XYZ file of C-alpha atoms in Angstrom:
538
model
C 5.953 68.288 -29.518
C 3.477 68.405 -27.254
C 1.066 69.456 -29.530
C 2.125 67.025 -32.073
C 1.884 64.210 -28.732
C -1.874 64.717 -28.327
C -3.109 65.331 -31.355
C -1.696 61.923 -32.187
C -3.597 61.259 -28.834
C -6.378 62.056 -30.330
C -6.437 60.824 -33.835
C -8.784 57.788 -34.182
C -6.705 56.460 -36.706
C -3.120 56.046 -34.697
C -5.231 55.049 -31.860
C -6.958 51.878 -33.488
C -3.233 50.868 -34.807
C -1.845 50.419 -31.921
C -4.452 48.241 -30.002
C -4.210 46.477 -33.204
C -1.063 46.178 -32.402
C -1.121 45.705 -28.682
C -3.301 42.571 -29.721
C -0.967 41.269 -31.909
C 2.186 42.078 -29.464
C -0.799 39.541 -26.659
C -1.438 37.328 -29.362
C 1.615 36.361 -29.983
C 3.007 36.289 -26.595
C -0.271 34.197 -26.221
C 0.595 31.737 -29.702
C 4.480 31.027 -27.716
C 3.010 30.071 -24.392
C 0.757 28.090 -26.339
C 3.750 26.593 -28.301
C 6.549 25.674 -25.930
C 3.415 24.553 -24.055
C 2.502 21.801 -27.411
C 5.829 22.206 -27.696
C 6.956 20.851 -24.619
C 4.462 18.514 -23.544
C 5.650 16.645 -27.016
C 9.078 16.416 -25.593
C 8.724 14.942 -22.760
C 6.706 12.278 -23.941
C 9.326 11.593 -26.380
C 12.117 12.347 -24.064
C 10.155 10.202 -21.772
C 9.961 6.808 -24.232
C 13.467 7.417 -25.165
C 14.623 7.290 -21.117
C 12.629 4.571 -20.465
C 13.923 1.715 -23.276
C 17.117 3.433 -21.842
C 16.287 2.684 -18.824
C 14.272 -0.676 -19.376
C 17.176 -2.249 -21.735
C 19.484 -1.962 -18.501
C 17.213 -3.734 -16.065
C 16.994 -6.306 -18.510
C 21.351 -7.077 -17.446
C 20.915 -7.160 -14.021
C 19.492 -10.528 -11.636
C 16.718 -9.518 -10.287
C 16.538 -13.047 -8.036
C 20.536 -12.296 -6.903
C 19.626 -8.736 -4.856
C 19.483 -9.370 -1.769
C 22.717 -12.007 -2.526
C 24.914 -8.535 -4.389
C 23.788 -6.803 -0.993
C 25.311 -9.571 1.125
C 28.131 -9.622 -0.492
C 27.371 -13.284 -2.750
C 28.210 -14.024 -5.792
C 30.723 -11.150 -6.555
C 32.077 -12.998 -9.805
C 28.806 -11.527 -11.320
C 28.572 -8.559 -9.209
C 31.061 -6.786 -11.024
C 30.400 -8.688 -14.049
C 27.701 -6.745 -14.045
C 29.018 -3.765 -12.959
C 30.950 -3.802 -15.402
C 28.178 -4.167 -17.426
C 26.402 -0.797 -16.490
C 29.200 1.377 -15.724
C 30.279 0.130 -19.848
C 25.501 1.059 -20.880
C 25.804 4.336 -19.122
C 28.893 5.693 -21.826
C 27.699 4.617 -24.447
C 24.504 5.968 -23.460
C 25.647 9.178 -22.445
C 23.197 9.194 -19.322
C 25.019 11.029 -16.433
C 23.541 7.790 -14.067
C 22.315 4.185 -13.934
C 21.397 2.917 -10.754
C 19.911 -0.223 -9.032
C 18.657 0.571 -5.338
C 16.373 -1.896 -2.810
C 13.651 0.597 -1.481
C 12.767 0.751 1.869
C 8.940 -0.598 1.335
C 7.479 -0.086 5.694
C 6.995 4.297 4.401
C 9.334 4.430 1.151
C 11.609 6.626 2.751
C 15.015 5.289 2.827
C 16.882 3.408 -0.078
C 20.302 0.860 0.001
C 22.691 1.179 -2.904
C 22.717 -1.796 -4.821
C 25.028 -0.891 -8.623
C 25.966 3.146 -9.238
C 27.315 3.792 -12.943
C 28.248 8.001 -12.605
C 29.938 9.569 -16.540
C 30.069 13.643 -15.545
C 31.079 14.208 -18.796
C 27.791 14.197 -20.868
C 27.051 16.955 -18.219
C 30.147 18.314 -17.052
C 28.325 16.930 -13.396
C 30.216 16.641 -10.172
C 28.764 12.545 -9.666
C 30.146 10.184 -6.731
C 29.286 6.884 -7.431
C 28.069 4.989 -4.570
C 29.016 1.829 -2.485
C 27.494 -0.525 -2.267
C 25.058 -1.114 -0.051
C 25.405 2.439 0.873
C 22.187 3.025 2.683
C 20.557 7.211 1.722
C 17.324 8.737 2.090
C 14.812 9.261 -0.453
C 15.307 12.533 -2.304
C 11.193 13.971 -2.022
C 7.843 13.082 -1.824
C 7.328 12.758 -5.071
C 10.438 9.998 -5.025
C 8.232 8.177 -2.820
C 5.680 8.237 -4.607
C 6.897 6.312 -7.164
C 8.545 4.894 -5.769
C 5.529 3.384 -4.467
C 3.797 3.114 -7.444
C 6.291 0.670 -9.145
C 6.467 -1.849 -5.810
C 2.587 -1.610 -5.111
C 0.921 -0.503 -8.076
C 3.020 -2.862 -10.456
C 3.736 0.633 -12.530
C 5.582 -0.644 -16.018
C 8.061 2.676 -15.709
C 7.768 5.914 -13.408
C 9.440 9.452 -14.974
C 10.682 12.317 -13.080
C 11.472 16.194 -14.037
C 13.909 17.634 -11.961
C 14.052 21.328 -13.824
C 15.514 22.966 -10.598
C 17.527 20.566 -8.374
C 19.894 22.399 -6.837
C 22.301 21.678 -4.905
C 24.952 23.168 -8.290
C 23.040 20.850 -10.484
C 21.778 20.549 -13.828
C 18.441 20.338 -15.044
C 17.549 16.283 -15.518
C 14.844 14.076 -16.373
C 14.742 10.527 -14.401
C 13.669 7.575 -15.072
C 12.784 4.580 -13.459
C 12.286 0.813 -13.251
C 11.685 -1.950 -11.458
C 13.648 -5.198 -11.651
C 11.694 -8.055 -10.790
C 13.140 -11.696 -9.418
C 11.610 -15.182 -11.416
C 8.558 -15.255 -10.162
C 8.089 -11.710 -11.329
C 8.018 -9.757 -8.100
C 10.051 -6.535 -8.411
C 13.217 -6.801 -5.982
C 14.996 -3.724 -6.240
C 14.608 -0.579 -8.498
C 16.357 0.835 -11.949
C 17.124 3.940 -12.415
C 18.775 6.120 -15.016
C 19.556 10.023 -14.918
C 19.825 11.960 -18.425
C 20.606 16.021 -19.007
C 17.486 17.906 -20.638
C 20.036 20.932 -22.266
C 18.000 20.209 -25.863
C 14.742 21.003 -23.809
C 15.884 24.483 -23.201
C 17.714 25.554 -26.320
C 15.302 24.560 -28.580
C 13.001 26.484 -26.878
C 15.165 29.225 -27.358
C 14.749 29.171 -30.479
C 11.228 28.950 -30.993
C 10.881 31.586 -28.765
C 12.796 33.546 -31.083
C 11.522 32.833 -34.147
C 7.818 33.374 -32.880
C 9.349 36.638 -31.695
C 10.968 37.991 -35.425
C 7.307 35.517 -37.373
C 4.571 38.356 -35.304
C 7.095 41.586 -35.333
C 7.189 41.595 -38.593
C 3.130 40.673 -39.009
C 3.230 43.635 -37.088
C 4.269 46.285 -38.669
C 2.430 44.461 -41.564
C -0.994 44.396 -39.899
C -0.867 47.906 -38.558
C -0.096 50.232 -42.409
C -2.986 47.514 -43.975
C -4.938 48.623 -40.268
C -4.340 52.290 -40.212
C -5.155 52.322 -44.113
C -8.371 50.415 -43.652
C -10.041 52.350 -40.266
C -9.297 56.086 -42.510
C -10.515 55.073 -45.221
C -13.668 53.285 -43.205
C -14.307 54.799 -39.976
C -12.138 58.138 -39.073
C -13.722 59.490 -42.986
C -16.755 59.424 -42.297
C -17.169 60.184 -38.425
C -14.984 63.269 -39.663
C -17.977 64.208 -41.544
C -20.929 63.580 -38.410
C -18.440 64.871 -35.947
C -18.551 68.950 -38.410
C -22.030 68.365 -39.285
C -22.660 68.226 -35.019
C -20.370 70.210 -34.398
C -22.097 73.446 -37.129
C -25.082 71.944 -35.547
C -24.584 72.784 -31.642
C -23.184 76.485 -33.071
C -25.532 77.889 -36.011
C -28.335 75.118 -34.743
C -30.578 75.719 -38.310
C -30.545 72.514 -40.277
C -27.691 71.356 -43.029
C -27.008 68.969 -45.932
C -28.352 65.587 -44.983
C -24.760 63.223 -44.399
C -26.952 59.445 -46.647
C -24.132 56.935 -46.893
C -21.733 58.101 -45.050
C -20.760 54.968 -43.820
C -22.783 51.039 -44.526
C -21.463 50.305 -41.322
C -23.944 51.455 -40.168
C -24.930 48.454 -36.160
C -21.755 50.207 -34.896
C -23.616 51.667 -32.426
C -25.266 48.645 -31.961
C -21.881 46.270 -31.706
C -20.404 48.456 -29.028
C -24.762 47.478 -27.192
C -23.444 44.580 -28.511
C -19.900 43.961 -26.774
C -21.373 46.282 -23.009
C -23.394 42.201 -22.843
C -21.574 39.559 -23.394
C -18.401 41.525 -20.955
C -20.976 42.155 -18.530
C -22.286 37.753 -18.790
C -17.997 36.995 -18.934
C -17.597 38.624 -15.683
C -20.570 37.228 -14.222
C -20.127 34.360 -15.733
C -16.260 33.598 -14.555
C -17.557 35.092 -11.214
C -20.089 32.132 -10.578
C -17.152 29.829 -11.420
C -14.823 31.072 -9.500
C -17.678 30.986 -6.786
C -18.619 26.556 -7.731
C -14.231 25.708 -7.343
C -14.329 27.448 -4.994
C -17.076 26.208 -3.159
C -15.566 22.346 -4.484
C -12.152 22.999 -3.175
C -13.731 23.366 -0.024
C -14.771 20.802 0.265
C -12.256 18.583 -1.331
C -9.945 19.917 1.382
C -13.115 19.257 4.194
C -12.959 15.540 2.216
C -9.767 15.664 2.869
C -9.181 16.101 5.896
C -11.843 14.100 7.450
C -10.008 11.415 6.415
C -7.093 11.961 8.165
C -9.300 12.038 11.453
C -11.160 8.763 10.295
C -7.727 6.939 9.163
C -6.104 8.519 12.161
C -8.781 6.861 14.226
C -8.131 2.810 13.300
C -4.941 0.914 15.166
C -1.876 1.882 12.255
C 1.373 0.956 14.549
C 2.280 -2.614 13.395
C 3.394 -5.296 15.327
C 0.336 -3.579 17.420
C 1.492 -5.090 21.168
C 4.930 -5.093 19.972
C 6.025 -6.130 24.180
C 3.667 -8.901 23.511
C 5.323 -12.564 21.648
C 2.254 -14.977 22.128
C -0.290 -13.666 19.826
C -0.032 -11.466 17.015
C -2.672 -9.267 15.047
C -2.534 -6.421 11.835
C -6.340 -5.134 10.272
C -6.699 -2.629 7.351
C -8.956 -0.591 5.614
C -9.562 0.370 2.097
C -12.908 3.281 1.863
C -14.279 3.063 -1.499
C -14.608 7.297 -1.227
C -12.755 9.754 0.700
C -14.103 8.075 3.886
C -16.828 5.021 4.396
C -18.247 3.143 7.119
C -16.122 0.568 7.678
C -14.230 -0.031 10.712
C -11.506 -2.602 13.916
C -9.906 -2.698 16.472
C -8.228 -4.325 18.902
C -7.612 -3.438 22.233
C -5.865 -5.773 26.024
C -8.704 -5.537 28.722
C -5.728 -7.061 30.491
C -3.341 -9.023 30.214
C -4.367 -11.977 29.771
C -7.721 -10.529 27.068
C -7.207 -9.420 24.030
C -11.028 -7.557 23.067
C -11.141 -7.530 19.013
C -13.859 -5.730 16.873
C -15.343 -5.636 13.400
C -17.853 -3.390 11.872
C -20.040 -1.695 8.502
C -21.725 0.823 8.177
C -25.523 0.308 6.312
C -23.985 3.665 4.189
C -21.324 5.034 2.961
C -19.866 8.478 2.751
C -19.544 11.509 5.268
C -22.720 10.233 7.289
C -21.737 6.465 7.394
C -17.874 7.749 8.721
C -19.201 9.441 11.533
C -21.849 6.397 12.202
C -18.513 4.423 12.394
C -16.394 5.902 14.395
C -19.214 7.335 17.218
C -20.164 3.543 17.143
C -16.425 2.717 17.286
C -15.591 4.533 20.315
C -19.056 3.267 21.928
C -17.580 -0.111 21.478
C -13.876 1.432 23.018
C -15.075 2.906 26.229
C -17.475 -0.095 26.351
C -15.403 -3.098 25.987
C -12.574 -1.228 28.510
C -15.341 -2.240 31.020
C -15.119 -5.408 30.644
C -17.841 -8.542 30.750
C -18.698 -10.883 27.597
C -18.820 -10.432 24.603
C -22.904 -10.264 24.105
C -23.788 -8.057 26.565
C -21.295 -5.427 25.328
C -22.978 -5.013 22.618
C -26.373 -5.412 24.070
C -25.415 -2.383 25.545
C -23.285 -0.593 22.610
C -26.663 -1.902 20.610
C -29.000 -0.010 23.057
C -26.577 3.172 23.215
C -26.637 3.920 19.842
C -30.492 3.409 18.987
C -31.438 5.596 21.858
C -29.161 8.016 19.352
C -29.549 6.769 16.146
C -31.892 10.036 14.223
C -30.383 9.267 11.038
C -31.765 5.811 11.560
C -28.809 3.624 10.097
C -27.693 0.147 11.094
C -24.088 -1.613 11.267
C -22.781 -5.165 11.873
C -20.257 -5.901 14.300
C -18.278 -8.954 14.906
C -17.123 -8.827 18.497
C -14.327 -11.212 20.147
C -12.969 -10.911 23.512
C -10.234 -14.291 23.175
C -8.986 -14.875 26.657
C -4.454 -15.731 25.609
C -3.752 -17.764 28.005
C -6.425 -20.262 27.312
C -6.518 -20.185 23.339
C -10.831 -19.414 23.948
C -12.125 -16.910 22.100
C -15.658 -16.068 22.550
C -17.674 -13.091 20.885
C -20.986 -12.364 19.628
C -21.964 -11.927 15.758
C -24.219 -8.768 15.136
C -25.129 -9.925 11.232
C -21.171 -9.677 10.524
C -20.036 -11.818 7.695
C -18.421 -14.962 9.414
C -14.667 -15.377 10.140
C -12.582 -17.595 9.204
C -10.516 -19.850 11.302
C -7.827 -21.700 10.492
C -6.500 -24.319 12.965
C -3.102 -25.280 12.221
C -2.000 -27.958 9.346
C -5.245 -27.625 8.471
C -6.850 -25.158 5.997
C -8.774 -21.059 6.069
C -12.676 -22.438 6.605
C -15.258 -19.607 7.688
C -16.313 -20.699 11.545
C -20.981 -20.283 10.831
C -22.846 -19.171 13.782
C -27.186 -17.511 14.354
C -26.260 -13.787 13.632
C -27.792 -11.731 15.820
C -30.120 -9.228 15.011
C -27.606 -5.658 13.560
C -26.996 -2.990 16.099
C -28.603 0.540 15.644
C -32.277 -1.715 14.581
C -33.978 -2.042 17.724
C -33.298 -1.834 20.993
C -33.130 -3.921 24.367
C -31.882 -7.108 21.781
C -30.574 -10.250 23.526
C -27.316 -11.276 21.861
C -26.131 -14.921 22.319
C -22.567 -16.040 22.698
C -20.512 -18.141 21.467
C -17.336 -19.874 21.539
C -14.046 -21.045 19.145
C -11.021 -22.323 21.364
C -8.034 -21.679 19.693
C -4.686 -23.696 19.779
C -0.525 -22.402 19.022
C -0.390 -21.127 15.052
C -4.848 -21.594 14.472
C -5.721 -18.078 12.799
C -8.575 -16.202 12.471
C -9.391 -14.172 10.220
C -12.525 -10.683 9.855
C -13.740 -9.189 7.460
C -16.462 -6.663 5.838
C -18.942 -7.553 2.802
C -16.709 -5.149 0.250
C -14.238 -8.813 0.048
C -16.656 -11.045 -1.860
C -18.940 -8.852 -2.999
C -16.129 -6.733 -4.739
C -16.503 -6.678 -7.794
C -14.929 -6.667 -11.708
C -16.212 -5.359 -15.313
C -17.404 -9.286 -15.709
C -19.933 -8.054 -13.331
C -19.373 -10.799 -10.882
C -18.458 -11.053 -7.596
C -14.949 -12.223 -6.089
C -17.031 -14.330 -3.487
C -16.243 -16.253 0.065
C -14.333 -19.347 -2.351
C -12.314 -17.296 -3.445
C -11.603 -15.221 -0.506
C -10.591 -18.468 1.546
C -8.837 -19.569 -1.522
C -6.079 -16.581 -1.337
C -5.574 -17.795 2.475
C -4.846 -20.788 2.292
C -2.307 -19.317 -0.638
C -0.423 -17.409 2.483
C -2.076 -19.087 5.467
C 1.027 -19.595 6.598
C 1.799 -15.800 6.222
C 2.457 -13.474 8.939
C -0.689 -11.394 9.462
C 0.103 -8.306 7.994
C 1.137 -10.729 4.996
C -1.605 -12.255 4.518
C -4.132 -9.809 4.569
C -1.589 -7.711 2.126
C -1.387 -10.842 -0.230
C -5.362 -11.737 0.143
C -5.377 -7.551 -0.978
C -3.252 -7.671 -3.837
C -6.204 -10.696 -5.043
C -9.007 -8.632 -4.532
C -6.877 -6.531 -7.309
C -5.897 -8.870 -9.746
C -9.218 -9.425 -9.761
C -10.831 -6.469 -10.017
C -8.598 -5.052 -12.202
C -9.870 -1.866 -14.094
C -13.332 -1.789 -12.460
C -13.532 1.345 -9.346
C -13.810 -0.211 -5.777
C -17.573 0.673 -4.800
C -17.738 -1.216 -0.972
C -15.622 -0.387 1.497
C -13.500 -3.403 2.041
C -11.914 -3.852 5.890
C -9.823 -6.985 7.262
C -7.732 -8.346 10.937
C -5.827 -10.934 10.835
C -4.890 -12.659 14.364
C -2.854 -15.493 15.719
């Protein structure tokens, strides 16, 4: 038996045939995996479309104008009628769950139940209906991200696959669509949940058919390969081997081999394969190195973005204990990190200092310069003095260390809260927009001083605005009026003022969100070119 095994292992036809069978098995596995991926992708797409239409139809059954009324216990008859319709729809469409929720838009980490229809017979599950007003935490970060897309980015629907949901739950697909009121504002989300047993069964059938087909093909191919290898390779090589052995023993010239085989380039082919393998290994090594470097840079940029974001005020309300003013700011960088910044601080109980700036560059250099400038302003503003004195110090300090030859435009003001007197200095920045109660937002134009970082020992001049109760101040960077749409048209200061006046009675936070929404609607699909930063105080 051992002799037979050794003989088989030394037989070229056997080894070659075995190799072909193994390669066919590997090829079959690749085909099977590729087929499963493609099949799953097509199945997911079809399933997602079906689920969307089911969810969209269900959403049309809910009155988006009465969501808050339902939660407040109002419209009981309409609520009960809608609940019965959703219960019936859940059973007719063979879905496990149909539920309507209102999500907390502050961080999308919680939601409140409005409607909840359950059909446990669809998936042999044990879901329990949620009561009206039942508050729950969002399942995970993926759900929170989908909620944000629907509320903030106008997504028509979002789909989540849960193949391993845990908690004794079965694999399912959840499709989420927005419910809007008559003003086209998203007031709630409708979710449907469907089991996906069909996908598992279809994949098993596909795998079984593929494996059987590959086994039959392997048997046929191995027989053909054995015959071909024996005729074309084994016999010629044996003849060459016999002649080489004879020559080694006899050291005499024997009969010429002649045309042993028509495959004269076998040796050259082996050398070509060796070269190909060497080149391929080098290529993969280089590709791995480049990919790792890109991932490292991406991780560092993400870390830098988090650092930069944490350097700007994010708490709202900024001063919850103060009722005599309200302030809010936001920054949207064009790249991972940007050169815009804003901040504010209470110098003492009666003086609020605020500033906004725009560095002349973009990306990482601008981000580093921005953080340096922001720190210098923060330190110097806390020491007191007029805005002009603060700006002169900041300019000299930045010029002294400005080896990158960058500059930054800055608007800085100090408001005396007891009197409403706002003293400010403008170092080459955009003119602020001011709203006086009973009027409308208008640009408050003054003479601009030189931007910070260009030359030292510049004298800056203060200006004043008087702010009464209910008045508002809006600061911004040039990324707002210069936002560009696909037709290469600017948003312009005029559109900015129109948007501000549309939200002039709103809180600073609501006003900035409204203006940002107006910019997004104007820009459309055009990629953001410049950083966009805004700051508002009432």
